[in-house]
Amino acid sequence: MKDVNKKEAFIDDKKERQIKIIRGFSTIVDYVVMFIFLLLMIFGCYSIWDNNQVVGEAGATHYEAYKPTSEDTTSFEELQEINDEVIAWLNVYGTQVDYPVTQAKDNSKYLNINAKGDFSLAGSLYLDYNNNPDFSDFNSIIYGHHVEKNAMFGNLDKFQDKKVFDTYKYGNLFVRGKDYGIEFFAYVEADAYDLRLYNPDIKDKKQQEEYLSYLLSISTYSRDIKVSTSDRILLLSTCASDATNGRYILVGRLGDEIFKDSFSDNKISEMNNDSSFSNSSLFGISIFVILILLLLLLLLLYLWLRRKRRNDQEEAERIEDAEGNKKMD
């Protein structure tokens, strides 16, 4: 009888040790899962913070202190002293496109370098390296990233809306101490590898005529403005958000006539708060909210499963205890 009791006691001790091991393992799993949730939360918050940093650095207000005016170009010259590859200042009236323009010996440098010469994921607006820096070519191309919250060329896709295209018609280019007016006459959606379009500094007159004809033939919208080979045209190009090789291009005519900026600060603010100009901001906020809700949902599911597992374990222990008591009786 004593041997039987010892055997049962040994079995009970073994079961108790097994239960302790299982509980210990379960606790470790709980801590690991909680740690993973914490990492996900930290990563999500960091990603949003980092994105806001990129957008903040890319915002037009980041450079407004250097913007040249008709009365004073000293601040712009100071920027050129910081980075001697700054060649111009571009302003598309009524939008947030109001930036310095750079030019390097290739078209890759300013993809991740800002106008001050510092590393930045938003890069800088830059003129094609094949173009003359004085914008004297028949066709000059300025590139820029399509950044959230309408930074850099983040406004250009909004010209898909005919109302926007009809409203924001003019701009200004300051280069080598002189202002030039820009009259936008076409909006194009194209492929990045369309060499008929991305062909800067065309010299031959016949090729220039063919270029203009092709550009207008593929345009989404165009204005009835007489543009000839004697004009200088300017293409503002950025990446499309819905196609890997897609490009949005706003095309203007560069001339000596200076157009008045009819948009007050209030109107600009209203325009950029309008739904057509705030989709990217809403998208960013939506992603953040969805991320938080998803993490909370997963956390609640985990806590429910954890509670259920513990209840099942307690129920199993009660049953074992009851069976043990019956045997004792």
mmCIF file of C-alpha atoms in Angstrom:
data_model
loop_
_atom_site.group_PDB
_atom_site.id
_atom_site.type_symbol
_atom_site.label_atom_id
_atom_site.label_comp_id
_atom_site.label_asym_id
_atom_site.label_seq_id
_atom_site.Cartn_x
_atom_site.Cartn_y
_atom_site.Cartn_z
ATOM 1 C CA MET A 1 0.000 0.000 0.000
ATOM 2 C CA LYS A 2 2.885 2.316 0.845
ATOM 3 C CA ASP A 3 4.494 1.556 -2.507
ATOM 4 C CA VAL A 4 1.257 2.438 -4.283
ATOM 5 C CA ASN A 5 1.000 5.721 -2.394
ATOM 6 C CA LYS A 6 4.626 6.541 -3.201
ATOM 7 C CA LYS A 7 4.006 5.773 -6.851
ATOM 8 C CA GLU A 8 0.906 7.977 -6.912
ATOM 9 C CA ALA A 9 2.812 10.756 -5.113
ATOM 10 C CA PHE A 10 5.619 10.441 -7.656
ATOM 11 C CA ILE A 11 3.113 10.661 -10.523
ATOM 12 C CA ASP A 12 1.457 13.694 -8.910
ATOM 13 C CA ASP A 13 4.843 15.402 -8.495
ATOM 14 C CA LYS A 14 5.693 14.647 -12.104
ATOM 15 C CA LYS A 15 2.366 16.077 -13.291
ATOM 16 C CA GLU A 16 2.878 19.159 -11.143
ATOM 17 C CA ARG A 17 6.351 19.684 -12.618
ATOM 18 C CA GLN A 18 4.922 19.264 -16.118
ATOM 19 C CA ILE A 19 2.187 21.782 -15.346
ATOM 20 C CA LYS A 20 4.776 24.242 -14.022
ATOM 21 C CA ILE A 21 6.887 23.782 -17.156
ATOM 22 C CA ILE A 22 3.844 24.309 -19.377
ATOM 23 C CA ARG A 23 2.824 27.401 -17.403
ATOM 24 C CA GLY A 24 6.381 28.737 -17.560
ATOM 25 C CA PHE A 25 6.508 28.157 -21.300
ATOM 26 C CA SER A 26 3.084 29.778 -21.675
ATOM 27 C CA THR A 27 4.304 32.814 -19.712
ATOM 28 C CA ILE A 28 7.366 33.099 -21.956
ATOM 29 C CA VAL A 29 5.129 32.913 -25.037
ATOM 30 C CA ASP A 30 2.926 35.633 -23.540
ATOM 31 C CA TYR A 31 5.908 37.917 -22.993
ATOM 32 C CA VAL A 32 7.257 37.231 -26.496
ATOM 33 C CA VAL A 33 3.900 38.038 -28.071
ATOM 34 C CA MET A 34 3.574 41.214 -26.002
ATOM 35 C CA PHE A 35 7.114 42.183 -27.032
ATOM 36 C CA ILE A 36 6.230 41.646 -30.699
ATOM 37 C CA PHE A 37 3.127 43.817 -30.310
ATOM 38 C CA LEU A 38 5.256 46.496 -28.674
ATOM 39 C CA LEU A 39 7.786 46.338 -31.528
ATOM 40 C CA LEU A 40 4.980 46.634 -34.083
ATOM 41 C CA MET A 41 3.601 49.679 -32.301
ATOM 42 C CA ILE A 42 7.052 51.288 -32.099
ATOM 43 C CA PHE A 43 7.766 50.497 -35.752
ATOM 44 C CA GLY A 44 4.397 51.874 -36.854
ATOM 45 C CA CYS A 45 4.868 55.089 -34.882
ATOM 46 C CA TYR A 46 8.443 55.462 -36.141
ATOM 47 C CA SER A 47 7.352 54.940 -39.753
ATOM 48 C CA ILE A 48 4.727 57.649 -39.424
ATOM 49 C CA TRP A 49 7.197 59.984 -37.683
ATOM 50 C CA ASP A 50 9.836 59.308 -40.353
ATOM 51 C CA ASN A 51 7.329 59.934 -43.129
ATOM 52 C CA ASN A 52 6.328 63.238 -41.540
ATOM 53 C CA GLN A 53 10.010 64.177 -41.264
ATOM 54 C CA VAL A 54 10.517 63.521 -44.984
ATOM 55 C CA VAL A 55 7.410 65.492 -45.889
ATOM 56 C CA GLY A 56 8.404 68.312 -43.517
ATOM 57 C CA GLU A 57 11.850 68.607 -45.065
ATOM 58 C CA ALA A 58 10.304 68.560 -48.534
ATOM 59 C CA GLY A 59 7.725 71.263 -47.810
ATOM 60 C CA ALA A 60 7.969 74.565 -49.648
ATOM 61 C CA THR A 61 8.109 76.428 -46.321
ATOM 62 C CA HIS A 62 11.478 74.763 -45.704
ATOM 63 C CA TYR A 63 12.957 76.964 -48.441
ATOM 64 C CA GLU A 64 10.816 80.104 -48.342
ATOM 65 C CA ALA A 65 13.566 82.114 -46.615
ATOM 66 C CA TYR A 66 15.672 81.755 -49.776
ATOM 67 C CA LYS A 67 12.985 82.713 -52.282
ATOM 68 C CA PRO A 68 14.074 85.614 -54.525
ATOM 69 C CA THR A 69 11.814 88.628 -54.996
ATOM 70 C CA SER A 70 11.819 91.405 -57.575
ATOM 71 C CA GLU A 71 13.266 93.714 -54.918
ATOM 72 C CA ASP A 72 15.791 91.380 -53.302
ATOM 73 C CA THR A 73 17.665 88.290 -54.489
ATOM 74 C CA THR A 74 20.208 88.214 -51.653
ATOM 75 C CA SER A 75 18.626 85.226 -49.908
ATOM 76 C CA PHE A 76 18.630 83.222 -53.143
ATOM 77 C CA GLU A 77 22.286 84.057 -53.674
ATOM 78 C CA GLU A 78 22.967 82.805 -50.145
ATOM 79 C CA LEU A 79 21.395 79.479 -51.098
ATOM 80 C CA GLN A 80 23.626 79.353 -54.177
ATOM 81 C CA GLU A 81 26.631 79.878 -51.906
ATOM 82 C CA ILE A 82 25.498 76.868 -49.873
ATOM 83 C CA ASN A 83 25.048 74.820 -53.063
ATOM 84 C CA ASP A 84 26.431 76.184 -56.330
ATOM 85 C CA GLU A 85 24.275 73.716 -58.308
ATOM 86 C CA VAL A 86 21.130 75.699 -57.489
ATOM 87 C CA ILE A 87 20.304 77.384 -60.802
ATOM 88 C CA ALA A 88 16.723 78.677 -60.616
ATOM 89 C CA TRP A 89 13.508 79.085 -58.635
ATOM 90 C CA LEU A 90 10.207 77.617 -59.833
ATOM 91 C CA ASN A 91 6.750 78.720 -58.712
ATOM 92 C CA VAL A 92 3.471 77.293 -60.009
ATOM 93 C CA TYR A 93 0.936 79.889 -58.884
ATOM 94 C CA GLY A 94 -1.713 78.706 -56.457
ATOM 95 C CA THR A 95 0.009 75.426 -55.618
ATOM 96 C CA GLN A 96 2.743 74.434 -53.198
ATOM 97 C CA VAL A 97 5.252 74.099 -56.048
ATOM 98 C CA ASP A 98 7.533 76.938 -54.938
ATOM 99 C CA TYR A 99 11.089 75.610 -54.849
ATOM 100 C CA PRO A 100 14.690 76.105 -55.895
ATOM 101 C CA VAL A 101 15.796 74.126 -58.950
ATOM 102 C CA THR A 102 19.132 72.321 -59.126
ATOM 103 C CA GLN A 103 21.183 70.743 -61.908
ATOM 104 C CA ALA A 104 23.968 68.159 -61.670
ATOM 105 C CA LYS A 105 26.153 66.287 -64.143
ATOM 106 C CA ASP A 106 23.640 63.429 -64.135
ATOM 107 C CA ASN A 107 19.955 62.891 -63.367
ATOM 108 C CA SER A 108 20.462 60.717 -60.294
ATOM 109 C CA LYS A 109 22.254 62.980 -57.796
ATOM 110 C CA TYR A 110 19.256 65.022 -56.684
ATOM 111 C CA LEU A 111 16.941 62.060 -56.304
ATOM 112 C CA ASN A 112 18.117 61.842 -52.674
ATOM 113 C CA ILE A 113 19.905 65.165 -52.164
ATOM 114 C CA ASN A 114 18.043 68.367 -51.320
ATOM 115 C CA ALA A 115 18.737 71.861 -52.621
ATOM 116 C CA LYS A 116 21.093 72.532 -49.719
ATOM 117 C CA GLY A 117 23.212 69.547 -50.674
ATOM 118 C CA ASP A 118 22.093 67.376 -47.749
ATOM 119 C CA PHE A 119 20.738 63.838 -47.908
ATOM 120 C CA SER A 120 16.952 63.748 -48.183
ATOM 121 C CA LEU A 121 14.593 61.044 -49.403
ATOM 122 C CA ALA A 122 12.463 63.780 -50.976
ATOM 123 C CA GLY A 123 15.401 64.989 -53.061
ATOM 124 C CA SER A 124 15.145 68.251 -54.968
ATOM 125 C CA LEU A 125 13.615 69.638 -58.130
ATOM 126 C CA TYR A 126 16.274 69.363 -60.815
ATOM 127 C CA LEU A 127 16.763 70.263 -64.464
ATOM 128 C CA ASP A 128 17.743 67.517 -66.893
ATOM 129 C CA TYR A 129 21.526 67.448 -67.144
ATOM 130 C CA ASN A 130 21.280 67.623 -70.962
ATOM 131 C CA ASN A 131 19.612 71.037 -70.786
ATOM 132 C CA ASN A 132 21.333 74.414 -70.679
ATOM 133 C CA PRO A 133 21.141 75.859 -67.138
ATOM 134 C CA ASP A 134 19.838 79.166 -68.533
ATOM 135 C CA PHE A 135 16.707 77.424 -69.923
ATOM 136 C CA SER A 136 17.493 78.648 -73.435
ATOM 137 C CA ASP A 137 16.703 75.263 -75.025
ATOM 138 C CA PHE A 138 13.581 74.595 -77.061
ATOM 139 C CA ASN A 139 12.400 72.072 -74.467
ATOM 140 C CA SER A 140 13.645 71.883 -70.880
ATOM 141 C CA ILE A 141 12.588 69.202 -68.395
ATOM 142 C CA ILE A 142 12.416 69.629 -64.610
ATOM 143 C CA TYR A 143 11.995 66.482 -62.518
ATOM 144 C CA GLY A 144 10.760 66.123 -58.949
ATOM 145 C CA HIS A 145 9.439 63.463 -56.574
ATOM 146 C CA HIS A 146 5.712 63.023 -56.035
ATOM 147 C CA VAL A 147 5.716 63.538 -52.249
ATOM 148 C CA GLU A 148 2.764 63.277 -49.850
ATOM 149 C CA LYS A 149 0.918 66.355 -48.600
ATOM 150 C CA ASN A 150 1.534 68.122 -51.922
ATOM 151 C CA ALA A 151 5.277 68.573 -51.310
ATOM 152 C CA MET A 152 7.723 68.844 -54.234
ATOM 153 C CA PHE A 153 5.678 67.847 -57.313
ATOM 154 C CA GLY A 154 2.961 66.225 -55.196
ATOM 155 C CA ASN A 155 0.421 68.644 -56.696
ATOM 156 C CA LEU A 156 0.881 67.640 -60.335
ATOM 157 C CA ASP A 157 -1.471 64.649 -60.306
ATOM 158 C CA LYS A 158 -4.288 67.000 -59.272
ATOM 159 C CA PHE A 159 -4.187 68.436 -62.789
ATOM 160 C CA GLN A 160 -6.015 65.278 -63.878
ATOM 161 C CA ASP A 161 -9.048 67.270 -62.771
ATOM 162 C CA LYS A 162 -10.107 69.544 -65.651
ATOM 163 C CA LYS A 163 -11.254 72.185 -63.184
ATOM 164 C CA VAL A 164 -7.783 72.302 -61.621
ATOM 165 C CA PHE A 165 -6.118 72.452 -65.038
ATOM 166 C CA ASP A 166 -8.387 75.343 -66.050
ATOM 167 C CA THR A 167 -7.814 77.225 -62.792
ATOM 168 C CA TYR A 168 -4.049 77.097 -62.279
ATOM 169 C CA LYS A 169 -2.676 78.396 -65.564
ATOM 170 C CA TYR A 170 0.449 80.347 -64.719
ATOM 171 C CA GLY A 171 3.775 80.240 -62.964
ATOM 172 C CA ASN A 172 7.164 81.905 -62.742
ATOM 173 C CA LEU A 173 10.778 80.869 -63.265
ATOM 174 C CA PHE A 174 13.592 82.950 -61.806
ATOM 175 C CA VAL A 175 16.932 82.233 -63.445
ATOM 176 C CA ARG A 176 20.177 84.221 -63.611
ATOM 177 C CA GLY A 177 18.682 87.289 -61.998
ATOM 178 C CA LYS A 178 15.595 87.477 -64.241
ATOM 179 C CA ASP A 179 11.963 86.390 -63.984
ATOM 180 C CA TYR A 180 10.233 84.514 -66.798
ATOM 181 C CA GLY A 181 6.522 83.858 -67.006
ATOM 182 C CA ILE A 182 5.152 80.353 -67.505
ATOM 183 C CA GLU A 183 1.837 79.761 -69.268
ATOM 184 C CA PHE A 184 0.747 76.153 -68.870
ATOM 185 C CA PHE A 185 -0.941 74.767 -71.962
ATOM 186 C CA ALA A 186 -0.986 70.959 -71.605
ATOM 187 C CA TYR A 187 -1.231 68.142 -69.091
ATOM 188 C CA VAL A 188 0.161 64.743 -70.088
ATOM 189 C CA GLU A 189 0.195 61.269 -68.571
ATOM 190 C CA ALA A 190 3.045 59.301 -70.089
ATOM 191 C CA ASP A 191 5.512 56.466 -69.669
ATOM 192 C CA ALA A 192 8.944 57.146 -68.187
ATOM 193 C CA TYR A 193 10.559 55.362 -71.136
ATOM 194 C CA ASP A 194 8.796 57.394 -73.804
ATOM 195 C CA LEU A 195 11.926 58.727 -75.516
ATOM 196 C CA ARG A 196 9.875 60.740 -77.982
ATOM 197 C CA LEU A 197 8.739 62.835 -75.031
ATOM 198 C CA TYR A 198 11.754 62.659 -72.709
ATOM 199 C CA ASN A 199 14.114 64.072 -75.304
ATOM 200 C CA PRO A 200 15.533 67.382 -74.018
ATOM 201 C CA ASP A 201 17.215 70.096 -76.071
ATOM 202 C CA ILE A 202 15.936 69.262 -79.557
ATOM 203 C CA LYS A 203 17.850 71.357 -82.100
ATOM 204 C CA ASP A 204 16.328 70.424 -85.459
ATOM 205 C CA LYS A 205 13.293 72.524 -86.391
ATOM 206 C CA LYS A 206 11.436 69.646 -88.030
ATOM 207 C CA GLN A 207 11.998 67.486 -84.951
ATOM 208 C CA GLN A 208 10.754 70.355 -82.790
ATOM 209 C CA GLU A 209 7.535 70.530 -84.835
ATOM 210 C CA GLU A 210 7.090 66.761 -84.547
ATOM 211 C CA TYR A 211 7.755 66.982 -80.822
ATOM 212 C CA LEU A 212 5.053 69.614 -80.297
ATOM 213 C CA SER A 213 2.593 67.676 -82.428
ATOM 214 C CA TYR A 214 3.248 64.458 -80.525
ATOM 215 C CA LEU A 215 3.060 66.163 -77.131
ATOM 216 C CA LEU A 216 -0.347 67.665 -77.895
ATOM 217 C CA SER A 217 -1.630 64.417 -79.415
ATOM 218 C CA ILE A 218 -1.025 62.471 -76.183
ATOM 219 C CA SER A 219 -2.104 65.233 -73.794
ATOM 220 C CA THR A 220 -5.019 64.632 -71.447
ATOM 221 C CA TYR A 221 -5.900 68.330 -71.569
ATOM 222 C CA SER A 222 -4.578 71.231 -73.608
ATOM 223 C CA ARG A 223 -5.345 74.909 -74.058
ATOM 224 C CA ASP A 224 -5.839 76.700 -77.344
ATOM 225 C CA ILE A 225 -2.540 78.545 -77.185
ATOM 226 C CA LYS A 226 -0.389 78.970 -80.257
ATOM 227 C CA VAL A 227 2.953 77.353 -79.462
ATOM 228 C CA SER A 228 5.663 77.234 -82.124
ATOM 229 C CA THR A 229 9.257 76.138 -82.545
ATOM 230 C CA SER A 230 10.374 79.682 -81.738
ATOM 231 C CA ASP A 231 9.013 79.282 -78.202
ATOM 232 C CA ARG A 232 10.694 77.699 -75.210
ATOM 233 C CA ILE A 233 8.654 75.024 -73.488
ATOM 234 C CA LEU A 234 9.049 73.676 -69.974
ATOM 235 C CA LEU A 235 8.011 70.206 -68.804
ATOM 236 C CA LEU A 236 7.438 69.509 -65.096
ATOM 237 C CA SER A 237 7.619 65.745 -64.612
ATOM 238 C CA THR A 238 6.885 63.517 -61.610
ATOM 239 C CA CYS A 239 6.121 59.863 -60.857
ATOM 240 C CA ALA A 240 2.559 58.588 -61.101
ATOM 241 C CA SER A 241 1.166 57.000 -57.943
ATOM 242 C CA ASP A 242 -0.796 54.287 -59.757
ATOM 243 C CA ALA A 243 1.799 52.991 -62.248
ATOM 244 C CA THR A 244 5.442 51.974 -61.827
ATOM 245 C CA ASN A 245 6.655 53.740 -64.954
ATOM 246 C CA GLY A 246 3.818 56.245 -65.154
ATOM 247 C CA ARG A 247 4.557 59.967 -65.195
ATOM 248 C CA TYR A 248 2.482 63.119 -64.717
ATOM 249 C CA ILE A 249 3.699 66.050 -66.802
ATOM 250 C CA LEU A 250 2.575 69.674 -66.716
ATOM 251 C CA VAL A 251 3.738 71.562 -69.810
ATOM 252 C CA GLY A 252 4.166 75.316 -70.070
ATOM 253 C CA ARG A 253 5.516 77.973 -72.397
ATOM 254 C CA LEU A 254 8.364 80.063 -71.037
ATOM 255 C CA GLY A 255 8.416 83.737 -72.013
ATOM 256 C CA ASP A 256 9.323 87.290 -71.077
ATOM 257 C CA GLU A 257 5.746 88.175 -70.121
ATOM 258 C CA ILE A 258 5.389 88.018 -66.342
ATOM 259 C CA PHE A 259 1.999 86.832 -65.144
ATOM 260 C CA LYS A 260 0.438 88.115 -61.954
ATOM 261 C CA ASP A 261 -0.005 85.663 -59.120
ATOM 262 C CA SER A 262 -3.721 86.086 -58.476
ATOM 263 C CA PHE A 263 -3.799 83.632 -55.581
ATOM 264 C CA SER A 264 -3.651 85.152 -52.120
ATOM 265 C CA ASP A 265 -2.294 83.168 -49.176
ATOM 266 C CA ASN A 266 -5.859 82.473 -48.063
ATOM 267 C CA LYS A 267 -6.830 81.119 -51.448
ATOM 268 C CA ILE A 268 -3.782 78.901 -51.561
ATOM 269 C CA SER A 269 -4.638 77.589 -48.123
ATOM 270 C CA GLU A 270 -8.229 76.906 -49.174
ATOM 271 C CA MET A 271 -7.086 75.180 -52.341
ATOM 272 C CA ASN A 272 -4.666 72.901 -50.517
ATOM 273 C CA ASN A 273 -7.310 72.073 -47.903
ATOM 274 C CA ASP A 274 -9.758 71.143 -50.646
ATOM 275 C CA SER A 275 -10.433 67.428 -51.016
ATOM 276 C CA SER A 276 -8.812 67.337 -54.452
ATOM 277 C CA PHE A 277 -5.545 68.549 -52.923
ATOM 278 C CA SER A 278 -5.576 66.600 -49.665
ATOM 279 C CA ASN A 279 -6.088 62.986 -50.708
ATOM 280 C CA SER A 280 -2.501 62.031 -49.860
ATOM 281 C CA SER A 281 -2.823 63.512 -46.358
ATOM 282 C CA LEU A 282 -6.074 61.674 -45.758
ATOM 283 C CA PHE A 283 -4.468 58.500 -47.080
ATOM 284 C CA GLY A 284 -1.597 58.831 -44.596
ATOM 285 C CA ILE A 285 -4.008 59.392 -41.692
ATOM 286 C CA SER A 286 -6.167 56.458 -42.822
ATOM 287 C CA ILE A 287 -3.166 54.127 -42.892
ATOM 288 C CA PHE A 288 -2.244 55.208 -39.355
ATOM 289 C CA VAL A 289 -5.783 54.637 -38.032
ATOM 290 C CA ILE A 290 -6.033 51.253 -39.763
ATOM 291 C CA LEU A 291 -2.653 50.232 -38.324
ATOM 292 C CA ILE A 292 -3.699 51.142 -34.772
ATOM 293 C CA LEU A 293 -7.096 49.423 -35.095
ATOM 294 C CA LEU A 294 -5.501 46.290 -36.539
ATOM 295 C CA LEU A 295 -2.966 46.094 -33.724
ATOM 296 C CA LEU A 296 -5.695 46.613 -31.111
ATOM 297 C CA LEU A 297 -7.815 43.911 -32.745
ATOM 298 C CA LEU A 298 -4.901 41.474 -32.741
ATOM 299 C CA LEU A 299 -4.131 42.346 -29.126
ATOM 300 C CA LEU A 300 -7.744 41.739 -28.060
ATOM 301 C CA LEU A 301 -7.788 38.438 -29.954
ATOM 302 C CA TYR A 302 -4.557 37.380 -28.280
ATOM 303 C CA LEU A 303 -5.839 38.301 -24.800
ATOM 304 C CA TRP A 304 -9.068 36.393 -25.440
ATOM 305 C CA LEU A 305 -7.168 33.268 -26.572
ATOM 306 C CA ARG A 306 -4.814 33.581 -23.606
ATOM 307 C CA ARG A 307 -7.733 33.818 -21.178
ATOM 308 C CA LYS A 308 -9.466 30.870 -22.855
ATOM 309 C CA ARG A 309 -6.282 28.783 -22.642
ATOM 310 C CA ARG A 310 -5.892 29.518 -18.934
ATOM 311 C CA ASN A 311 -9.540 28.687 -18.259
ATOM 312 C CA ASP A 312 -9.113 25.388 -20.128
ATOM 313 C CA GLN A 313 -5.986 24.623 -18.092
ATOM 314 C CA GLU A 314 -7.752 25.398 -14.817
ATOM 315 C CA GLU A 315 -10.711 23.247 -15.853
ATOM 316 C CA ALA A 316 -8.371 20.377 -16.738
ATOM 317 C CA GLU A 317 -6.638 20.700 -13.363
ATOM 318 C CA ARG A 318 -9.975 20.663 -11.536
ATOM 319 C CA ILE A 319 -10.966 17.488 -13.385
ATOM 320 C CA GLU A 320 -7.624 15.856 -12.557
ATOM 321 C CA ASP A 321 -7.960 16.851 -8.906
ATOM 322 C CA ALA A 322 -11.488 15.473 -8.803
ATOM 323 C CA GLU A 323 -10.367 12.178 -10.356
ATOM 324 C CA GLY A 324 -7.455 12.014 -7.912
ATOM 325 C CA ASN A 325 -9.795 12.536 -4.970
ATOM 326 C CA LYS A 326 -12.070 9.759 -6.226
ATOM 327 C CA LYS A 327 -9.127 7.384 -6.387
ATOM 328 C CA MET A 328 -8.108 8.364 -2.884
ATOM 329 C CA ASP A 329 -11.617 7.601 -1.690
#
